[in-house]
mmCIF file of C-alpha atoms and ligand atoms in Angstrom:
data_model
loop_
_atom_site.group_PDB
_atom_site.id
_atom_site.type_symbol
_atom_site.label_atom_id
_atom_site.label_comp_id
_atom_site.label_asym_id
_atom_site.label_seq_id
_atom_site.Cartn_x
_atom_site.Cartn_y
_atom_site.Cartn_z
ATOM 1 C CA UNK A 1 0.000 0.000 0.000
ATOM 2 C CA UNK A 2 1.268 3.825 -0.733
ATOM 3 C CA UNK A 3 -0.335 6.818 -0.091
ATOM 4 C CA UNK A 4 -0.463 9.840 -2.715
ATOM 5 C CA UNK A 5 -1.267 13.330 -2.501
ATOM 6 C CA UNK A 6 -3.842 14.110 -5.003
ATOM 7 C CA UNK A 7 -3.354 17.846 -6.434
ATOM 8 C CA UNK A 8 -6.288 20.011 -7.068
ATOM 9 C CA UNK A 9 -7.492 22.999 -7.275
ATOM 10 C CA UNK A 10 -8.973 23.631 -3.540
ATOM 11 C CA UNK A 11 -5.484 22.460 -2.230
ATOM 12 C CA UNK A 12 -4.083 25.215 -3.471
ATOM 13 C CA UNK A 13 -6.491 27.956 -2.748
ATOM 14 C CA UNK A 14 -7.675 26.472 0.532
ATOM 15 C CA UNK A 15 -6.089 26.656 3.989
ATOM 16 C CA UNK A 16 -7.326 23.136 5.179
ATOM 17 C CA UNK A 17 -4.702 20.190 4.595
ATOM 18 C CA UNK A 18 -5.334 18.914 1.428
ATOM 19 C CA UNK A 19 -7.354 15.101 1.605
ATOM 20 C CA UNK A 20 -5.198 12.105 1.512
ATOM 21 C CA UNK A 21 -5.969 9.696 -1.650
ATOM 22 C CA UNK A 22 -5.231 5.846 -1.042
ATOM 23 C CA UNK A 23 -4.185 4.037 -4.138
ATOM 24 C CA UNK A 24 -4.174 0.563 -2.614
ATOM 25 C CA UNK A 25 -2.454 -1.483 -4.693
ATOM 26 C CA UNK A 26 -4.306 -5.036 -3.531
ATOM 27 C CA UNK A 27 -7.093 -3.161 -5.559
ATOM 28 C CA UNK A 28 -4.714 -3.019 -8.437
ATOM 29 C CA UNK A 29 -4.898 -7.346 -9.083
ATOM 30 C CA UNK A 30 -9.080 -6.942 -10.229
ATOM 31 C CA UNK A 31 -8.197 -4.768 -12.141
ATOM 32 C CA UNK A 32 -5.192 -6.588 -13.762
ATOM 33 C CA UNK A 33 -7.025 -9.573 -14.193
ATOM 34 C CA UNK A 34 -9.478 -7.678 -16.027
ATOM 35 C CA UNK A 35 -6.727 -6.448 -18.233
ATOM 36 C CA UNK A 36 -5.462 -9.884 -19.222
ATOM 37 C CA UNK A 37 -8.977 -10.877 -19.905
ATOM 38 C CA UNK A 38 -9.670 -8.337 -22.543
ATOM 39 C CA UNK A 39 -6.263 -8.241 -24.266
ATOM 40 C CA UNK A 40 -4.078 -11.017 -22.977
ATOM 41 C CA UNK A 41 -1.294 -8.506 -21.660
ATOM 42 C CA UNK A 42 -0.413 -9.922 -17.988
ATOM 43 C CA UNK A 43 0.892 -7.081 -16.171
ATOM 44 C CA UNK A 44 1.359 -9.003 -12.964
ATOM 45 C CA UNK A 45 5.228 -9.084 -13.687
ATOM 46 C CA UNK A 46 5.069 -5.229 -13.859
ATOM 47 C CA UNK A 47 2.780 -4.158 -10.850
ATOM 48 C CA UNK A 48 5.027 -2.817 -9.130
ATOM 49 C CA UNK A 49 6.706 -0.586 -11.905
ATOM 50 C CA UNK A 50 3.467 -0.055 -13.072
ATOM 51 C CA UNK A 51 1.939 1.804 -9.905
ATOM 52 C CA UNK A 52 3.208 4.489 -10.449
ATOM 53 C CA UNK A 53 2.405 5.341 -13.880
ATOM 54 C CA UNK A 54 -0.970 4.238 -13.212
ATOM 55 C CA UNK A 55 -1.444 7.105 -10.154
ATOM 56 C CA UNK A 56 -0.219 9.457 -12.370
ATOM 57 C CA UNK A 57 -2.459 8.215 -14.805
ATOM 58 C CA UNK A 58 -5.308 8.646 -12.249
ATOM 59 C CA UNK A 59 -3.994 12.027 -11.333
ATOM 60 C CA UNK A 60 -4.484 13.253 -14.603
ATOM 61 C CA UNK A 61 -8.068 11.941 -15.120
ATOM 62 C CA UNK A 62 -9.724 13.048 -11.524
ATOM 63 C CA UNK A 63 -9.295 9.024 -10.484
ATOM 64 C CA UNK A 64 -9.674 9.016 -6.333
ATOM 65 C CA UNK A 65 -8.897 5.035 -6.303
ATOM 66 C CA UNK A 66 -7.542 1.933 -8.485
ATOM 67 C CA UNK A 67 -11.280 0.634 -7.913
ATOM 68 C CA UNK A 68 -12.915 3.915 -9.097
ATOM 69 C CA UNK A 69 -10.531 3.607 -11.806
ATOM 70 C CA UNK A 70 -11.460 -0.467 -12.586
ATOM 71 C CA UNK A 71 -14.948 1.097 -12.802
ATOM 72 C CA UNK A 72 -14.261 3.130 -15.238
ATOM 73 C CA UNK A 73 -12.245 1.372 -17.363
ATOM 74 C CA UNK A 74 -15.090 -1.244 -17.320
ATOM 75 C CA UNK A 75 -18.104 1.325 -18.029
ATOM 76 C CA UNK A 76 -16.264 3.872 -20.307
ATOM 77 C CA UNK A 77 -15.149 2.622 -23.637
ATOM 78 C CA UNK A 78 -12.484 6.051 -24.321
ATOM 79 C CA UNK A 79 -10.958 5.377 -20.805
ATOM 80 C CA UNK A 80 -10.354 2.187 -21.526
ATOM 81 C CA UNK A 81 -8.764 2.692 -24.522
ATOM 82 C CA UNK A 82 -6.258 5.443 -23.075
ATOM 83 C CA UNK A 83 -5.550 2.854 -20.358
ATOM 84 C CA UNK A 84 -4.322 0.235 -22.617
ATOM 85 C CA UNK A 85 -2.436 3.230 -24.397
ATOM 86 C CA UNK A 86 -0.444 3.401 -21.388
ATOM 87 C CA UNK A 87 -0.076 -0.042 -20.515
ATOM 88 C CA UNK A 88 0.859 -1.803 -23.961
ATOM 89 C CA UNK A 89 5.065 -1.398 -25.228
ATOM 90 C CA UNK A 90 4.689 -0.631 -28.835
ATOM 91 C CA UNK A 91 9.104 -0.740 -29.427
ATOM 92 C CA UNK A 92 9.358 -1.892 -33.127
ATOM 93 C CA UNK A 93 11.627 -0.605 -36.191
ATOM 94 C CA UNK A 94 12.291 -0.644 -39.800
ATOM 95 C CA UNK A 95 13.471 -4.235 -40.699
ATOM 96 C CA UNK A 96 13.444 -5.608 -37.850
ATOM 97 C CA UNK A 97 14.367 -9.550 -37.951
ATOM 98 C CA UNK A 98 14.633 -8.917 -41.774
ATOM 99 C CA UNK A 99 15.879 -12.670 -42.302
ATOM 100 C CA UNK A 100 11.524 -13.738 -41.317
ATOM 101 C CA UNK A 101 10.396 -10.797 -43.550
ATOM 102 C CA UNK A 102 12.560 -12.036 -46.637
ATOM 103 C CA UNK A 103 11.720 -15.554 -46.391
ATOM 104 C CA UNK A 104 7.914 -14.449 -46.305
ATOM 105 C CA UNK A 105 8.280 -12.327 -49.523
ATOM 106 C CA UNK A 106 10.347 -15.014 -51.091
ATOM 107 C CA UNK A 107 8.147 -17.459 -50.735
ATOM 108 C CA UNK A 108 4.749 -15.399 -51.893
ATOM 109 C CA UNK A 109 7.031 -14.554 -55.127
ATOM 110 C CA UNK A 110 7.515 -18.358 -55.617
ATOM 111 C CA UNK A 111 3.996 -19.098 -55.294
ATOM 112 C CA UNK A 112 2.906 -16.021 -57.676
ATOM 113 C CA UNK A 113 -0.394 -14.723 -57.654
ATOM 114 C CA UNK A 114 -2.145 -12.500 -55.112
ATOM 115 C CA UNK A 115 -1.364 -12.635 -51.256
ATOM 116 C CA UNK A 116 -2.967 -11.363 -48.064
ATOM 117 C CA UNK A 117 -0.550 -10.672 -44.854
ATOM 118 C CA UNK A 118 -1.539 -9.996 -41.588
ATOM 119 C CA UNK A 119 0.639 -8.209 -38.968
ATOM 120 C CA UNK A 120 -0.807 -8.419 -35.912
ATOM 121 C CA UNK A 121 0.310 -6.831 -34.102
ATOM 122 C CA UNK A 122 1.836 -3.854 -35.717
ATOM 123 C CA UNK A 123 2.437 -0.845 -33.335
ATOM 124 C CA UNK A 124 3.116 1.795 -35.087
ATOM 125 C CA UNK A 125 3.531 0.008 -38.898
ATOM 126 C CA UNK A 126 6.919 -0.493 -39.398
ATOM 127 C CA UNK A 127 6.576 -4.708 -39.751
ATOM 128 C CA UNK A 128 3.600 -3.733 -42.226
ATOM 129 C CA UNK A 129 5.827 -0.786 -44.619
ATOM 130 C CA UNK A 130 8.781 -3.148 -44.228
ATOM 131 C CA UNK A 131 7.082 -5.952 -45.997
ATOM 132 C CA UNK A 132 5.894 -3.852 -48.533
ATOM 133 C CA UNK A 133 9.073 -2.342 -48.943
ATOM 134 C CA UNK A 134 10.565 -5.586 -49.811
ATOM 135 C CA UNK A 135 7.795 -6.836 -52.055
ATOM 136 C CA UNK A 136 8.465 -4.062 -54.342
ATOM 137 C CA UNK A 137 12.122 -4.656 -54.096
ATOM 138 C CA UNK A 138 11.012 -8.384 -54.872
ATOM 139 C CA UNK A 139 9.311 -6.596 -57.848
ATOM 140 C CA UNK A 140 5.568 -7.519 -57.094
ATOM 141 C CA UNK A 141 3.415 -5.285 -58.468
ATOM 142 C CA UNK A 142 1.189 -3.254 -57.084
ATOM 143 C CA UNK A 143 -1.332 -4.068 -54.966
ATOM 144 C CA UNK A 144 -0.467 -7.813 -55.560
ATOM 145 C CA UNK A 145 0.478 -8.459 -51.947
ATOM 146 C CA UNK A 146 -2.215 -6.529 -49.563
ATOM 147 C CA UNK A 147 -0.899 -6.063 -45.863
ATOM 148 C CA UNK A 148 -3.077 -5.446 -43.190
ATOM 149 C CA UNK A 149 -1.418 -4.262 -39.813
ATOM 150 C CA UNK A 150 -3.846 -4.055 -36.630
ATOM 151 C CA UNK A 151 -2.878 -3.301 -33.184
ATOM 152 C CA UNK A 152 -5.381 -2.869 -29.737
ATOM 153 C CA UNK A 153 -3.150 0.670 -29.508
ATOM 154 C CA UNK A 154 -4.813 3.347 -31.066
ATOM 155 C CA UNK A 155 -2.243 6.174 -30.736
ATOM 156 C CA UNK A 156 0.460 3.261 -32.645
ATOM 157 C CA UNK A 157 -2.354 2.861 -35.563
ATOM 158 C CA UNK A 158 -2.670 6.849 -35.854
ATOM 159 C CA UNK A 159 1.163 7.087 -35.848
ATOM 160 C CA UNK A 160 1.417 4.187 -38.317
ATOM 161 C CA UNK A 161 -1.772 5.516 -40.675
ATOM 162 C CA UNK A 162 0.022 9.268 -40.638
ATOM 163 C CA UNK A 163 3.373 7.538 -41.808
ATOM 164 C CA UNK A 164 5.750 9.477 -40.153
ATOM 165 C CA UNK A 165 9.150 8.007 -38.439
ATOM 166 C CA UNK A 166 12.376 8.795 -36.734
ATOM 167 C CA UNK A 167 15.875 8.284 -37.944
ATOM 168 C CA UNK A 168 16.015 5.428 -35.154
ATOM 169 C CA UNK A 169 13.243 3.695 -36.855
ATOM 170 C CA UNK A 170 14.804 3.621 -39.776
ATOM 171 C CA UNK A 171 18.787 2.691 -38.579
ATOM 172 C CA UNK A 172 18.296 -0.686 -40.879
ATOM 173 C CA UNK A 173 18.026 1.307 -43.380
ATOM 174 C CA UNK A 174 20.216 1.818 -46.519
ATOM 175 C CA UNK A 175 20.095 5.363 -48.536
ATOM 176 C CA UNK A 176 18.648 3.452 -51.502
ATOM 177 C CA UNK A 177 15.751 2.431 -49.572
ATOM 178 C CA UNK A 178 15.411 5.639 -47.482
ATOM 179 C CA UNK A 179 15.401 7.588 -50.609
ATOM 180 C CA UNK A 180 13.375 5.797 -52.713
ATOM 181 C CA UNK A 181 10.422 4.998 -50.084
ATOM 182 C CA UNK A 182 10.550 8.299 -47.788
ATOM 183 C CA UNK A 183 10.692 11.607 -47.999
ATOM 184 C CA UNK A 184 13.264 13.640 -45.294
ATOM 185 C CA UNK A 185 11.008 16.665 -43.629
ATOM 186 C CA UNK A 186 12.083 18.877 -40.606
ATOM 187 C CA UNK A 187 14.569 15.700 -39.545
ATOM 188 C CA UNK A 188 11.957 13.138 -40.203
ATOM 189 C CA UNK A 189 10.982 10.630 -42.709
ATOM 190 C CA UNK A 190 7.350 10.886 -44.065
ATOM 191 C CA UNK A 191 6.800 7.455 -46.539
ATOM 192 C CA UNK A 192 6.285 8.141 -49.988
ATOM 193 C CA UNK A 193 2.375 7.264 -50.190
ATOM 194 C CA UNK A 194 2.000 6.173 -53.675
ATOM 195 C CA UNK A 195 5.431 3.594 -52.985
ATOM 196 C CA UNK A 196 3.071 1.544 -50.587
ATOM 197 C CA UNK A 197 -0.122 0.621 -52.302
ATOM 198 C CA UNK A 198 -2.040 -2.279 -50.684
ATOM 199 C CA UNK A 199 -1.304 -1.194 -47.063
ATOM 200 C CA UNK A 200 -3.546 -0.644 -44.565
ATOM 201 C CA UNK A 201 -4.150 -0.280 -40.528
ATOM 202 C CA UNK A 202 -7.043 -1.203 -38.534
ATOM 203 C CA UNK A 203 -7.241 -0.393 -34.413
ATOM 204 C CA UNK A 204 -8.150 -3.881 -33.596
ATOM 205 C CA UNK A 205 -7.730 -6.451 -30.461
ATOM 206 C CA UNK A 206 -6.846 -9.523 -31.748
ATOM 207 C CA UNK A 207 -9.416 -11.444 -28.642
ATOM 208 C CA UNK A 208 -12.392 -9.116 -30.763
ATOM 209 C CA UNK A 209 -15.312 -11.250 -32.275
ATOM 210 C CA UNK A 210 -14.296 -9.012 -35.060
ATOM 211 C CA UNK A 211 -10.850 -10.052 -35.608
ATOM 212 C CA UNK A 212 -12.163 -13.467 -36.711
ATOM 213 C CA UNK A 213 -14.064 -11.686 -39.356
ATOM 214 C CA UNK A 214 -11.587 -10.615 -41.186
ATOM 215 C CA UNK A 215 -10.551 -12.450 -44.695
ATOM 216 C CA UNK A 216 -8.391 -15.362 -44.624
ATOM 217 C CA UNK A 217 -4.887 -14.715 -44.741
ATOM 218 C CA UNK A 218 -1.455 -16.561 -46.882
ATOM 219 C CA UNK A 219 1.140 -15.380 -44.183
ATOM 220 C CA UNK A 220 0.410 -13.922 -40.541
ATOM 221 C CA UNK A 221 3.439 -11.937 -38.772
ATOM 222 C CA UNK A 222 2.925 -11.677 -34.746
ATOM 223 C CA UNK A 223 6.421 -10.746 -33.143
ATOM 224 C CA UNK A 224 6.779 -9.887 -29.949
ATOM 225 C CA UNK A 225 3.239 -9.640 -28.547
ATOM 226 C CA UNK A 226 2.413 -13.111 -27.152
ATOM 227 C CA UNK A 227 5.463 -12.489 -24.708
ATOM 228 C CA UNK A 228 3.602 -10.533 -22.940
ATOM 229 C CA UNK A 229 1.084 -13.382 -22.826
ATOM 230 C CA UNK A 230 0.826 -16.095 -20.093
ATOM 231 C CA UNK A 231 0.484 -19.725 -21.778
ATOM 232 C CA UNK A 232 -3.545 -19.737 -21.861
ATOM 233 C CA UNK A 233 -3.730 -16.583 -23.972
ATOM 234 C CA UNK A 234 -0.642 -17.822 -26.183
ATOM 235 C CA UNK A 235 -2.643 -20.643 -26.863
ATOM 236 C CA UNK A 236 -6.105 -18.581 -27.659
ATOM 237 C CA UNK A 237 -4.080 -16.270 -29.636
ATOM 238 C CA UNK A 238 -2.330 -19.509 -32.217
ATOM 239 C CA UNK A 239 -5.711 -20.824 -32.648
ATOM 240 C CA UNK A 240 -7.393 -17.667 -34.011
ATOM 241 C CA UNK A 241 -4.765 -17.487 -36.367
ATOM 242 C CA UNK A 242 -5.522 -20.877 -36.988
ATOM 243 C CA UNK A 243 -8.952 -19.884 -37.866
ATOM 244 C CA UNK A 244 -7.575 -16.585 -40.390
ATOM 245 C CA UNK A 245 -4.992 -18.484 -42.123
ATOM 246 C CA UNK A 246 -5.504 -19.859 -45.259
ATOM 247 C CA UNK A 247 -4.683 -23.458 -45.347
ATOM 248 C CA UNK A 248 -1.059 -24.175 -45.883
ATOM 249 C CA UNK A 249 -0.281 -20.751 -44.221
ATOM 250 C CA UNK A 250 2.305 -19.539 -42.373
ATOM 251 C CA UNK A 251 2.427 -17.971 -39.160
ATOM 252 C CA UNK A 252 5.888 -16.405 -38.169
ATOM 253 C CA UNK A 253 6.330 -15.150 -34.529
ATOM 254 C CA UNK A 254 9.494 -13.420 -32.654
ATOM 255 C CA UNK A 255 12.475 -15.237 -30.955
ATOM 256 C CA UNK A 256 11.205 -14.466 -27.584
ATOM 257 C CA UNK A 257 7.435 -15.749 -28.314
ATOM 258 C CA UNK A 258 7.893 -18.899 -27.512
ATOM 259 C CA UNK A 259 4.827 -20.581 -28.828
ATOM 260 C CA UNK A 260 3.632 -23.554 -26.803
ATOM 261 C CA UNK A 261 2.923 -27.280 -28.682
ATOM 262 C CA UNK A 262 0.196 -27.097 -30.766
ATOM 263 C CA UNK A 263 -1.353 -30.145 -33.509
ATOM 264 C CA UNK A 264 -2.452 -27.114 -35.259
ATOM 265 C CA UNK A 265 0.686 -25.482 -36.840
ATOM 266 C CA UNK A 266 3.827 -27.866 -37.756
ATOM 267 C CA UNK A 267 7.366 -25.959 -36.875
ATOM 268 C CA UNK A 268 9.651 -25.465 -39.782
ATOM 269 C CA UNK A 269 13.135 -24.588 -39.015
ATOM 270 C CA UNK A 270 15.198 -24.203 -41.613
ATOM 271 C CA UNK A 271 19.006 -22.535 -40.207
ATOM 272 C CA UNK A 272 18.206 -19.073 -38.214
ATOM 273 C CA UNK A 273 15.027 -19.093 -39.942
ATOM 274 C CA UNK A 274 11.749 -20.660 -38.422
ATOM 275 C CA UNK A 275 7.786 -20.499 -38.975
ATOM 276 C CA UNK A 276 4.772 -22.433 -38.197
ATOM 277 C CA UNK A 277 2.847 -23.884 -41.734
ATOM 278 C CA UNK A 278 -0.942 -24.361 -40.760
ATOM 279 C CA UNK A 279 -1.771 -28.043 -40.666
HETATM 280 C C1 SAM B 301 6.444 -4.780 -29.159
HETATM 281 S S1 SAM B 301 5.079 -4.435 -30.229
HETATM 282 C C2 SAM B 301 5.481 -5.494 -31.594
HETATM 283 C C3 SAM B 301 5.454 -4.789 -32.935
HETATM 284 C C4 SAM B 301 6.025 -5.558 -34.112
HETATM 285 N N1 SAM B 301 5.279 -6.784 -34.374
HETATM 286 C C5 SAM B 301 7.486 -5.861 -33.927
HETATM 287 O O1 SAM B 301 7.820 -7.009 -33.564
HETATM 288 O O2 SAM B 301 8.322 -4.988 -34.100
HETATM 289 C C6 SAM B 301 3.769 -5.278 -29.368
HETATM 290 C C7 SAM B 301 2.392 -4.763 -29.732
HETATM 291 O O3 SAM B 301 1.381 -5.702 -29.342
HETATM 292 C C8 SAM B 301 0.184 -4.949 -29.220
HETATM 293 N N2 SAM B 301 -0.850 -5.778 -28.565
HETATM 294 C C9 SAM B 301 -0.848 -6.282 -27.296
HETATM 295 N N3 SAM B 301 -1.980 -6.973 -27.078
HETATM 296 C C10 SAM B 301 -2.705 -6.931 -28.208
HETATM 297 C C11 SAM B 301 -3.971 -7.460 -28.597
HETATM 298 N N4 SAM B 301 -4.721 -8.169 -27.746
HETATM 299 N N5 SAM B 301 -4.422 -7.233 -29.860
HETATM 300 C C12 SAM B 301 -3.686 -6.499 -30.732
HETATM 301 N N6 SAM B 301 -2.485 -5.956 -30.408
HETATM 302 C C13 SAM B 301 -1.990 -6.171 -29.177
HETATM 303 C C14 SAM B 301 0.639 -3.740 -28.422
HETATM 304 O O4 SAM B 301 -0.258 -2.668 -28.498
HETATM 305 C C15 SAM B 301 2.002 -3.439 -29.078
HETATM 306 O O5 SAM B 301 1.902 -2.424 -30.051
#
């Protein structure tokens, strides 16, 4: 348990001591639980880093409790949304694990025809403009290979839809590719729109009935979500891209993912590289 003085207004302008708020963190684990629940993110690992980012969280919306602030997560569709803002790590960059990304292109290109990819999650859309940077390298035409990127963050799908990114974001890259697929403003890369036809970004939990409505997909990319996943929602989360992959799909996850043992998905390891073909 901590204690916390709330500011406000009457504090300042008042002479009696100002209230004292408890923010008792026992009250925190409902509201964790609740958490996992709706997006599969345990944050029991975290609590206690997590406290206090979550006061000051509370601070700034006129929250007197962590159970006035379960409440309102649970009755108030914006707040919850800006809660799982704060709570879910969208790190991710240009290129990242390029070896996955080139077998995945590679392999569309010898199968020929049109191709769906999902990247789910995406953060803020590098995995997604990535892919489609390398199809067109690849030389697929446009609109050949449509990529859909969702993530549960909204702020990462507004950053990813407005196509904007740092110099860190893009350290993979070489000038070739920065100057053909961006455009340098004010010390920032803005993509070249018409270079990335057939991409797209949906705000989208991947637990939603709606996720399961989208169209089937050749190839689904999820790296480095399910670690934040205990083994139940690891397990939920392979079979509803069981359900969205076409058959003979692949699924490719991060190094740290560690995907339990499914009959649904056969692992293929072939050197560094490894995926999971749909059974
Ligand atoms: C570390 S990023 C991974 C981005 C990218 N795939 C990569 O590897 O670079 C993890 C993302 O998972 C998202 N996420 C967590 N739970 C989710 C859920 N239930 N549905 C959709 N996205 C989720 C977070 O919002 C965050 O942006």
């Amino acid at each position: 348990m901590f204690f916390f003085r709330k500011k406000s207004k009457e504090a300042s302008t008042s002479a009696a001591p100002p209230a004292k708020i408890v923010f008792d963190d026992r009250n925190l684990d409902p509201l964790l639980h609740y958490v996992e629940h709706y997006s599969g993110v345990n944050l029991a690992p975290k609590k206690e880093v997590l406290k206090q980012r979550l006061v000051l969280f509370c601070e700034n919306n006129d929250i007197v409790s962590f159970d006035a602030l379960f409440a309102r997560i649970k009755a108030d569709e914006a707040m919850r949304q800006s809660f799982i803002n704060l709570i879910t790590v969208n790190e991710t960059y240009f290129y990242r694990e390029t070896i996955q990304l080139e077998a995945a292109v590679a392999w569309l290109k010898e199968r020929g025809g049109k191709a769906r990819v999902l990247s789910a999650p995406c953060a803020s859309g590098e995995e997604v403009y990535s892919l489609s940077m390398l199809a067109s390298e690849a030389g697929f035409a446009p609109f050949s290979v449509n990529i859909l990127g969702i993530d549960i963050n909204s702020e990462a799908i507004q950053k990813a839809q407005k196509g904007v990114f740092s110099e860190r974001s893009l350290h993979r890259l070489d000038e070739h590719l920065k100057g053909t697929y961006f455009m340098k403003i004010a010390g920032e890369y803005a993509i070249v729109r018409s270079r990335f036809l057939g991409v797209d970004f949906q705000v989208l939990n991947i637990f939603d009935d709606a996720f399961l409505r989208l169209e089937p997909f050749d190839i689904i990319f999820s790296r480095n979500m399910m670690i934040y996943f205990d083994d139940v929602f690891k397990q939920k989360t392979i079979e509803r891209f069981h359900k969205l992959l076409k058959n003979g799909g692949r699924l490719y996850t991060g190094h740290a993912d560690l995907v339990p043992n499914t009959p649904l998905f056969t692992k293929v390891t072939q050197g560094r590289l490894s995926y999971y073909e749909k059974v």
